[in-house]
Coordinates of C-alpha atoms and ligand atoms in Angstrom, one line a residue:
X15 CA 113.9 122.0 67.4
X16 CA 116.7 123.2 69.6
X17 CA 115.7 122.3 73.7
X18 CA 118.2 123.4 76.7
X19 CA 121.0 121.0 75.4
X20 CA 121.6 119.6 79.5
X21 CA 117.9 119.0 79.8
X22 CA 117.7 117.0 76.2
X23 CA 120.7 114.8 77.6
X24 CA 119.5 114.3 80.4
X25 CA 116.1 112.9 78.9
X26 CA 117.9 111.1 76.5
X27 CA 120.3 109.0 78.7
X28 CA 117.2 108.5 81.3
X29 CA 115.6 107.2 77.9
X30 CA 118.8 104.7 77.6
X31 CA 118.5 103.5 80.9
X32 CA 114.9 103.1 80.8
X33 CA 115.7 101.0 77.1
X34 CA 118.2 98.6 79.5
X35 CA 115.5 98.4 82.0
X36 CA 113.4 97.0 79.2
X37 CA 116.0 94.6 78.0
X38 CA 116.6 93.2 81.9
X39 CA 112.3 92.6 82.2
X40 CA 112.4 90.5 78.8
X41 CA 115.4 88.6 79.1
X42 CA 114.4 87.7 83.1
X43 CA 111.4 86.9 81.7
X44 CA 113.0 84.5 78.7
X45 CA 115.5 83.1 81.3
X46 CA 111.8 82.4 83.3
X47 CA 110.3 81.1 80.3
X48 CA 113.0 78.2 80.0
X49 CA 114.0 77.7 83.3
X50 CA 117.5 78.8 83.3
X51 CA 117.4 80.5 86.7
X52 CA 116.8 77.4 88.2
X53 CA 119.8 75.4 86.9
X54 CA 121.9 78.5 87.6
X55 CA 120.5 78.5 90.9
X56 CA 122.4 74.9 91.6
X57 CA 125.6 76.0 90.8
X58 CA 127.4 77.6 88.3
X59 CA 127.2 76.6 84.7
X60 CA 129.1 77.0 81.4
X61 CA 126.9 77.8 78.1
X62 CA 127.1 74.1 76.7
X63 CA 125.6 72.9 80.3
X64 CA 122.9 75.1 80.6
X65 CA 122.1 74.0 77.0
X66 CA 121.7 70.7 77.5
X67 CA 120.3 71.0 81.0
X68 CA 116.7 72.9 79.8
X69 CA 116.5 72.0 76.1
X70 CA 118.2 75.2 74.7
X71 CA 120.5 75.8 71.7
X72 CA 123.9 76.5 73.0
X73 CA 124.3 79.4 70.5
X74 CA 121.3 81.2 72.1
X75 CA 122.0 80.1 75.7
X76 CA 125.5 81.3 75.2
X77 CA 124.5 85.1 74.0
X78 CA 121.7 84.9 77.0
X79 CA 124.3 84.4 79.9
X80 CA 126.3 86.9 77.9
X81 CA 123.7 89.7 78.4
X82 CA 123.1 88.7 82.0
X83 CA 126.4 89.0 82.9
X84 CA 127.0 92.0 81.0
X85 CA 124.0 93.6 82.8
X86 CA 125.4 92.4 86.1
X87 CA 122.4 89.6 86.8
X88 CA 125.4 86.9 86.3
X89 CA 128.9 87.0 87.4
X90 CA 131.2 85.6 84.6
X91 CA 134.2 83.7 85.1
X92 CA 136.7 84.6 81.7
X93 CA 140.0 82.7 83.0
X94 CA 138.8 79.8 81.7
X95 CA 138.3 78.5 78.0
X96 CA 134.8 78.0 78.3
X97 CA 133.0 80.8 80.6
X98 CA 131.4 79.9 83.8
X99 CA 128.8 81.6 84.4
X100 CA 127.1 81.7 88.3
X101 CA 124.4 83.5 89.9
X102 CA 124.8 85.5 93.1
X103 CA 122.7 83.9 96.0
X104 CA 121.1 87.2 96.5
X105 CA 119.9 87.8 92.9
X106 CA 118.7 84.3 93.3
X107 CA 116.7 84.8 96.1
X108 CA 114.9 87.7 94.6
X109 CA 114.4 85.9 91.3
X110 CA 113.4 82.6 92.5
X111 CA 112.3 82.6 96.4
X112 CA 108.9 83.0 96.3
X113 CA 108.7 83.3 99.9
X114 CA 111.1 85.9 99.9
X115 CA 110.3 89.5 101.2
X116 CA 112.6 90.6 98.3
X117 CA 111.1 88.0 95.5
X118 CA 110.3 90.0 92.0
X119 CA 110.0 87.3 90.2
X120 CA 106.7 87.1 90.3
X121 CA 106.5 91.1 89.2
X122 CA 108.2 90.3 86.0
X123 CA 106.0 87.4 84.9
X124 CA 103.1 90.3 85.6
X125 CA 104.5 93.1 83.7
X126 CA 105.4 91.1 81.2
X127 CA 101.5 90.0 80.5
X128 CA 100.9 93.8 80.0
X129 CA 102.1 93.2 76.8
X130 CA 99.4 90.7 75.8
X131 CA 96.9 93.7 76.3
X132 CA 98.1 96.4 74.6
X133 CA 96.3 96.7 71.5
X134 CA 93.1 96.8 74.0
X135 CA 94.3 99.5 76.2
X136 CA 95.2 101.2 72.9
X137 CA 91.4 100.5 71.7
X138 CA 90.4 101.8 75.7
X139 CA 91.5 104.7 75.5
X140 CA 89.9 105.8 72.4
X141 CA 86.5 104.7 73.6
X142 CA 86.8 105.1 77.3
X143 CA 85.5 101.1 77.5
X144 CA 87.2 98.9 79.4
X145 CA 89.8 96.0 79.0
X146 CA 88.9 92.4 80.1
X147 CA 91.3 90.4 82.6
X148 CA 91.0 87.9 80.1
X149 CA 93.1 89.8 77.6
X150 CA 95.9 89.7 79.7
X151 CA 95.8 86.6 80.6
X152 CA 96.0 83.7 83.2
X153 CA 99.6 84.3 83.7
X154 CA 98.8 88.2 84.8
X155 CA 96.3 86.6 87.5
X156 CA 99.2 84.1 89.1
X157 CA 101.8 87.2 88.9
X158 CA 99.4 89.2 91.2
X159 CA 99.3 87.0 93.7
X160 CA 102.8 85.2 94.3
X161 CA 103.9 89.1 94.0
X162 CA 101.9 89.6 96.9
X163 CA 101.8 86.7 98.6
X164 CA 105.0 87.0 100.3
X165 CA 103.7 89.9 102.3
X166 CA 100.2 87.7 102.9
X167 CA 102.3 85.3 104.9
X168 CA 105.0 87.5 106.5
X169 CA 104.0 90.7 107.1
X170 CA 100.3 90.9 107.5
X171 CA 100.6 88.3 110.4
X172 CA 103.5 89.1 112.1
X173 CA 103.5 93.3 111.6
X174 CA 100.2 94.4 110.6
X175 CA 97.1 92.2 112.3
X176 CA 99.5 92.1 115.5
X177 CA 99.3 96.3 115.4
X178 CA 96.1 96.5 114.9
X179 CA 94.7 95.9 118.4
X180 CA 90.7 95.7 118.1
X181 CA 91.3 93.7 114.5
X182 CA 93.6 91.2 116.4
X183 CA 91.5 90.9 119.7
X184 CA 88.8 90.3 118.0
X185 CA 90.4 87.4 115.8
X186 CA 91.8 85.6 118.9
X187 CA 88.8 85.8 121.0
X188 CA 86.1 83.7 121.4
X189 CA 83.5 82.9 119.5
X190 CA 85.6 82.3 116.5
X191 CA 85.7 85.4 114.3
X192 CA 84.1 85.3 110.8
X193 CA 86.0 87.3 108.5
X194 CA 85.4 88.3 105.0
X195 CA 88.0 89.1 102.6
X196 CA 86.5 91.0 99.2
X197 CA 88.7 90.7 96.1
X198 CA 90.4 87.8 97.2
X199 CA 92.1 87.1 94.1
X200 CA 94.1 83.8 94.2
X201 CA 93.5 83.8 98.1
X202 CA 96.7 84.3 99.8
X203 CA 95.9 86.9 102.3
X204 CA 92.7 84.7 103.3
X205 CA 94.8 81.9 103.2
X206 CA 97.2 84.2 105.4
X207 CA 94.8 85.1 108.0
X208 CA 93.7 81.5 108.2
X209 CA 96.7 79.9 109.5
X210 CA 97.3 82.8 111.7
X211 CA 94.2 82.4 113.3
X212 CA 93.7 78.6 113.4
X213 CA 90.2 79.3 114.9
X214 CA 88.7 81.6 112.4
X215 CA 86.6 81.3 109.0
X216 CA 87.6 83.3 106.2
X217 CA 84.9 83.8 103.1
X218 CA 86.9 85.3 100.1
X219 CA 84.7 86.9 97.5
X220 CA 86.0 87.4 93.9
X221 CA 84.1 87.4 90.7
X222 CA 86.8 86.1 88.8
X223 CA 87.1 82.9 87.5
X224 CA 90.7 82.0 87.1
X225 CA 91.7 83.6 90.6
X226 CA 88.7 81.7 93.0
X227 CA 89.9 78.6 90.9
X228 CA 93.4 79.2 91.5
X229 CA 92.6 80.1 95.4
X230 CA 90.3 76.9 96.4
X231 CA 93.7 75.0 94.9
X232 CA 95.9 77.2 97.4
X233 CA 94.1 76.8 100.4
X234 CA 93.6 72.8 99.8
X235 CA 97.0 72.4 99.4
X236 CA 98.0 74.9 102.4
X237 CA 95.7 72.5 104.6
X238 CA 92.5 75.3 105.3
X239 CA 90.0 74.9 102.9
X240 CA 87.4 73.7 105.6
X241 CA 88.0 77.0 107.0
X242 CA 88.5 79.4 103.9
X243 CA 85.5 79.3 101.6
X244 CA 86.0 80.8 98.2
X245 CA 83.3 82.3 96.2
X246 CA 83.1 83.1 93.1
X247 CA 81.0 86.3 93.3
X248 CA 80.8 90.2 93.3
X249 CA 81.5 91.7 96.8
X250 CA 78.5 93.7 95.9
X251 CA 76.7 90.8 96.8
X252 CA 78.3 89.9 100.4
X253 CA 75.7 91.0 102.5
X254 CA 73.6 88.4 102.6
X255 CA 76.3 86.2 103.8
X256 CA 77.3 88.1 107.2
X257 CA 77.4 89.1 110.0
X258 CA 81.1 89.2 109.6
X259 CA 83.8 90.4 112.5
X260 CA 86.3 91.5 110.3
X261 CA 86.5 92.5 106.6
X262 CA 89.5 93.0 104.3
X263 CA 90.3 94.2 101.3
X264 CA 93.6 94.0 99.9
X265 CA 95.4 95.8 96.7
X266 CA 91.5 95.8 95.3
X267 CA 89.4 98.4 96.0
X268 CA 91.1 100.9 93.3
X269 CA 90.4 98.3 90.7
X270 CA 86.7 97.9 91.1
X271 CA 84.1 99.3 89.2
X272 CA 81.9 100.2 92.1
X273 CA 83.9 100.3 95.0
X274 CA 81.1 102.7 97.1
X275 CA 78.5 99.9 96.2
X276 CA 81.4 97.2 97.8
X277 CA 82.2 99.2 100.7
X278 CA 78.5 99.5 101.8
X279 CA 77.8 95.9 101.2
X280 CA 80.7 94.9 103.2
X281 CA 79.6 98.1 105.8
X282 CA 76.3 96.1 106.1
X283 CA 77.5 92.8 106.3
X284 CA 79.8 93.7 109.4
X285 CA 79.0 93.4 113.2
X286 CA 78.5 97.0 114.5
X287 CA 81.7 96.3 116.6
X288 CA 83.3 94.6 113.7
X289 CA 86.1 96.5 111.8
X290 CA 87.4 96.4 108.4
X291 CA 91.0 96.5 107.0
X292 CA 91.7 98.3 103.7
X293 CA 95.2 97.6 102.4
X294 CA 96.3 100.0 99.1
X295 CA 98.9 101.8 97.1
X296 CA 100.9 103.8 99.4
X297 CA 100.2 107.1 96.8
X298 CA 100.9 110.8 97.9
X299 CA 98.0 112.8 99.8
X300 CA 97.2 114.5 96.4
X301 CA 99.3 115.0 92.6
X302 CA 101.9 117.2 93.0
X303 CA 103.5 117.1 89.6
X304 CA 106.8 116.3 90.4
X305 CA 109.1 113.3 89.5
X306 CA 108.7 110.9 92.3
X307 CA 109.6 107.2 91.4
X308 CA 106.7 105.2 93.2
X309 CA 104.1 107.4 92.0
X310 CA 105.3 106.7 88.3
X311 CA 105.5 103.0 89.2
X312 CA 102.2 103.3 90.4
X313 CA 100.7 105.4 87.1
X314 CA 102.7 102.2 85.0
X315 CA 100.2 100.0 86.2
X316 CA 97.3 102.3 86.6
X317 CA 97.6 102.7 82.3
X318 CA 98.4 99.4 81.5
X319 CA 96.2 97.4 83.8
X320 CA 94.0 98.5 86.8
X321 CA 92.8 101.5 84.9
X322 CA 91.9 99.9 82.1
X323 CA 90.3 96.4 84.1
X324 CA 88.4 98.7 86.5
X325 CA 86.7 100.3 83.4
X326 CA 85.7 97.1 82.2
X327 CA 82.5 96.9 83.8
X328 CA 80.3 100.7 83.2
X329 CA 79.3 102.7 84.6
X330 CA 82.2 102.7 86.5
X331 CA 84.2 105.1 89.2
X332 CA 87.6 105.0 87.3
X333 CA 89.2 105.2 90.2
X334 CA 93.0 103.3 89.0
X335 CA 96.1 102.9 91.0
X336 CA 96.6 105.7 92.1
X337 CA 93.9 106.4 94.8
X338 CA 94.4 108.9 97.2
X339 CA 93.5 108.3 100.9
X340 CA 91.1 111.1 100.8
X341 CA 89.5 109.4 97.4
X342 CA 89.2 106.0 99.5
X343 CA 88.0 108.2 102.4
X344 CA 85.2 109.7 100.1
X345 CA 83.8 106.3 99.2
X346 CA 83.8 105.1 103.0
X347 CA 82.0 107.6 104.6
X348 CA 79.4 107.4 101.4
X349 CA 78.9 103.6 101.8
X350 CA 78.7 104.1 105.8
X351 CA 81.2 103.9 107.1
X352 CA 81.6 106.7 110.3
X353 CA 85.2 105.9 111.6
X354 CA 87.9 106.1 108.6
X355 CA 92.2 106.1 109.8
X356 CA 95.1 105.7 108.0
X357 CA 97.4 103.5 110.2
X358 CA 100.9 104.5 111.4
X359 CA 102.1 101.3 109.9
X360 CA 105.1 101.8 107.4
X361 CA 105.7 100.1 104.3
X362 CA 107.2 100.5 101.2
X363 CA 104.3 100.2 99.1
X364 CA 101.1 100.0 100.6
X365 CA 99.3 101.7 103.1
X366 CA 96.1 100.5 105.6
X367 CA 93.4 102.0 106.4
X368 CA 91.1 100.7 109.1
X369 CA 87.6 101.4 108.9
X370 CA 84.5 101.1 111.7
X371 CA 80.7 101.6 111.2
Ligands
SAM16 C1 94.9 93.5 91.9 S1 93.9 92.1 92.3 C2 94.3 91.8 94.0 C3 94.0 90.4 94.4 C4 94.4 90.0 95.8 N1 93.7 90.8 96.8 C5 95.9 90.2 95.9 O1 96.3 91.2 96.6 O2 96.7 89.5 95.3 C6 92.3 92.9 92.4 C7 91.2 91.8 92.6 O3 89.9 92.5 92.8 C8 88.9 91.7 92.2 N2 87.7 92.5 92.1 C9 87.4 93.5 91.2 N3 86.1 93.9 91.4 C10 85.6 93.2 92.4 C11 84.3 93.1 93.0 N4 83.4 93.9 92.6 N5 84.2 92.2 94.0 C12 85.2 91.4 94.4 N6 86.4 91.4 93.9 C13 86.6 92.3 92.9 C14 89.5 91.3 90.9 O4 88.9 90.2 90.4 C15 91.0 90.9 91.4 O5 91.1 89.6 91.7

């Protein structure tokens, strides 16, 4: 089997980075594991004191900071006998500040979980069933939302609600807005929207277990549980507990078995001036084919995760990561929805949509 020989080598060294890629997620994710970041975050360590500072055999600690250093996570210092080994502030910050813009921390503890799941998205794809959160796990659950969460309390107060002038209104006028937020996961962006608007209610609906558990623990501690309920519940069913002035749905709708059947039980559940606020995966208008980075980050987790999840529950639309504004468009104006507009509101991931009945 003879290819074109610059096109094999290409492929093959993007194959060798793409092996060193997989080397930096588990060994972050080790270093997570046994809380080395944190000691290297206080200053910089040799091999025999991060051993004894987090219960590790020096041996193993010592070929660990040798790997980091060699992939450039750690800077080394070699003039002395035994190495010193230090961790730049800015590495730090994304692999440790969770209220960090830049934090990825939380990414890598998610990825990682994939792994827990494999043999059932194996199994998925030969049946075209579904694969359970369950199977990947409580730590996949926390990854999604202090992944996101930064943005929750940064950006979607300061940049996005601010921008979006009948949402915002609407949330600082009187009578105090209701707002509903569907697939609310471990409740950061309700959480979010709370302390923004420290005269609204927020109902999050999310029918799993581990994330409405997780989010009534957030907002207690973050002082607004009287004012964000959690519920433990299909979206499907949030009708019955409007009217509602604003609706969200955040990183979500692509993951959901039924998202029309969502969409027009939110669509019914809203005032008919109320307006709703869709935030998703930033994806191309339509497939094009081509290499393109975000898209294939996108497809990663589409396989491995939302794909898979959102097929859990049949029937179901399939819809994965990678939904296509006029995919999400489709399902609006079929649950109701009259008015549909993707914002002019950059970001590097996601996009918003507002919708109006
Ligand atoms: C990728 S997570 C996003 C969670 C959260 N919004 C965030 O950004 O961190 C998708 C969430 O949608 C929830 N979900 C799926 N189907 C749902 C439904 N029918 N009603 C409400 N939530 C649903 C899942 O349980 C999960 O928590």
């Amino acid at each position: 089997m003879q290819g074109n020989r610059n096109e094999r080598d290409a492929f093959a060294e993007k194959l060798f980075q793409s092996a060193l890629g997989y080397f930096d997620l588990l060994s972050i994710r080790l270093g997570q594991r046994l809380g080395l970041y944190e000691v290297l975050a206080e200053g910089p360590v040799t091999s025999k004191d991060l051993a004894s500072r987090t219960g590790t055999a020096e041996r193993y600690a010592r070929e660990w900071l040798e790997q980091q250093a060699t992939v450039g996570i750690l800077r080394a210092d070699v003039g002395r006998e035994d190495i010193v080994f230090s961790l730049p502030a800015g590495h730090a910050e994304v692999l440790l500040d969770g209220d960090s813009l830049s934090y990825m921390g939380a990414s890598v503890w998610q990825l990682y979980t994939i792994t827990n799941a494999f043999e059932n998205v194996v199994d998925a794809f030969r049946t075209g069933g579904g694969v359970s959160y369950e199977a990947y796990g409580r730590d996949n659950v926390q990854g999604q939302g202090l992944g996101n969460r930064p943005v929750f309390l940064n950006t979607l107060p300061k940049e996005w609600l601010p921008n979006i002038p009948p949402m915002h209104e609407r949330l600082t006028a009187e009578p105090p807005a209701r707002v509903v937020d569907v697939g609310c996961g471990t409740g950061w962006s309700s959480i979010a929207i709370a302390k923004a608007y420290p005269q609204v209610t927020v109902d999050g609906f999310d029918p799993d277990e581990v994330s409405v558990e997780l989010a009534r623990k957030n907002a207690a501690v973050e002082g607004v549980a009287d004012r964000v309920r959690l519920h433990r519940t299909d979206a499907a069913g949030v009708t019955t507990a409007g009217p509602f002035d604003v609706a969200t749905a955040f990183e979500c709708i692509h993951d959901m078995a039924r998202p029309v059947e969502v969409l027009g039980a939110v669509r019914r559940a809203l005032a008919d001036d109320g307006t709703m606020l869709i935030v998703d995966e930033r994806t191309r208008e339509r497939f094009t084919g081509e290499p393109d980075d975000l898209e294939a980050y996108f497809y990663g987790w589409s396989i491995f995760d939302c794909l898979p999840t959102g097929m859990f529950e049949q029937p179901s639309a399939g819809t994965g990561t990678v939904m296509r504004p006029s995919i999400l468009e489709g399902y609006a104006r079929v649950a109701g929805f009259t008015r549909f507009q993707a914002l002019p509101i950059e970001h590097d991931t996601f996009r918003l949509y507002l919708l109006r009945p």
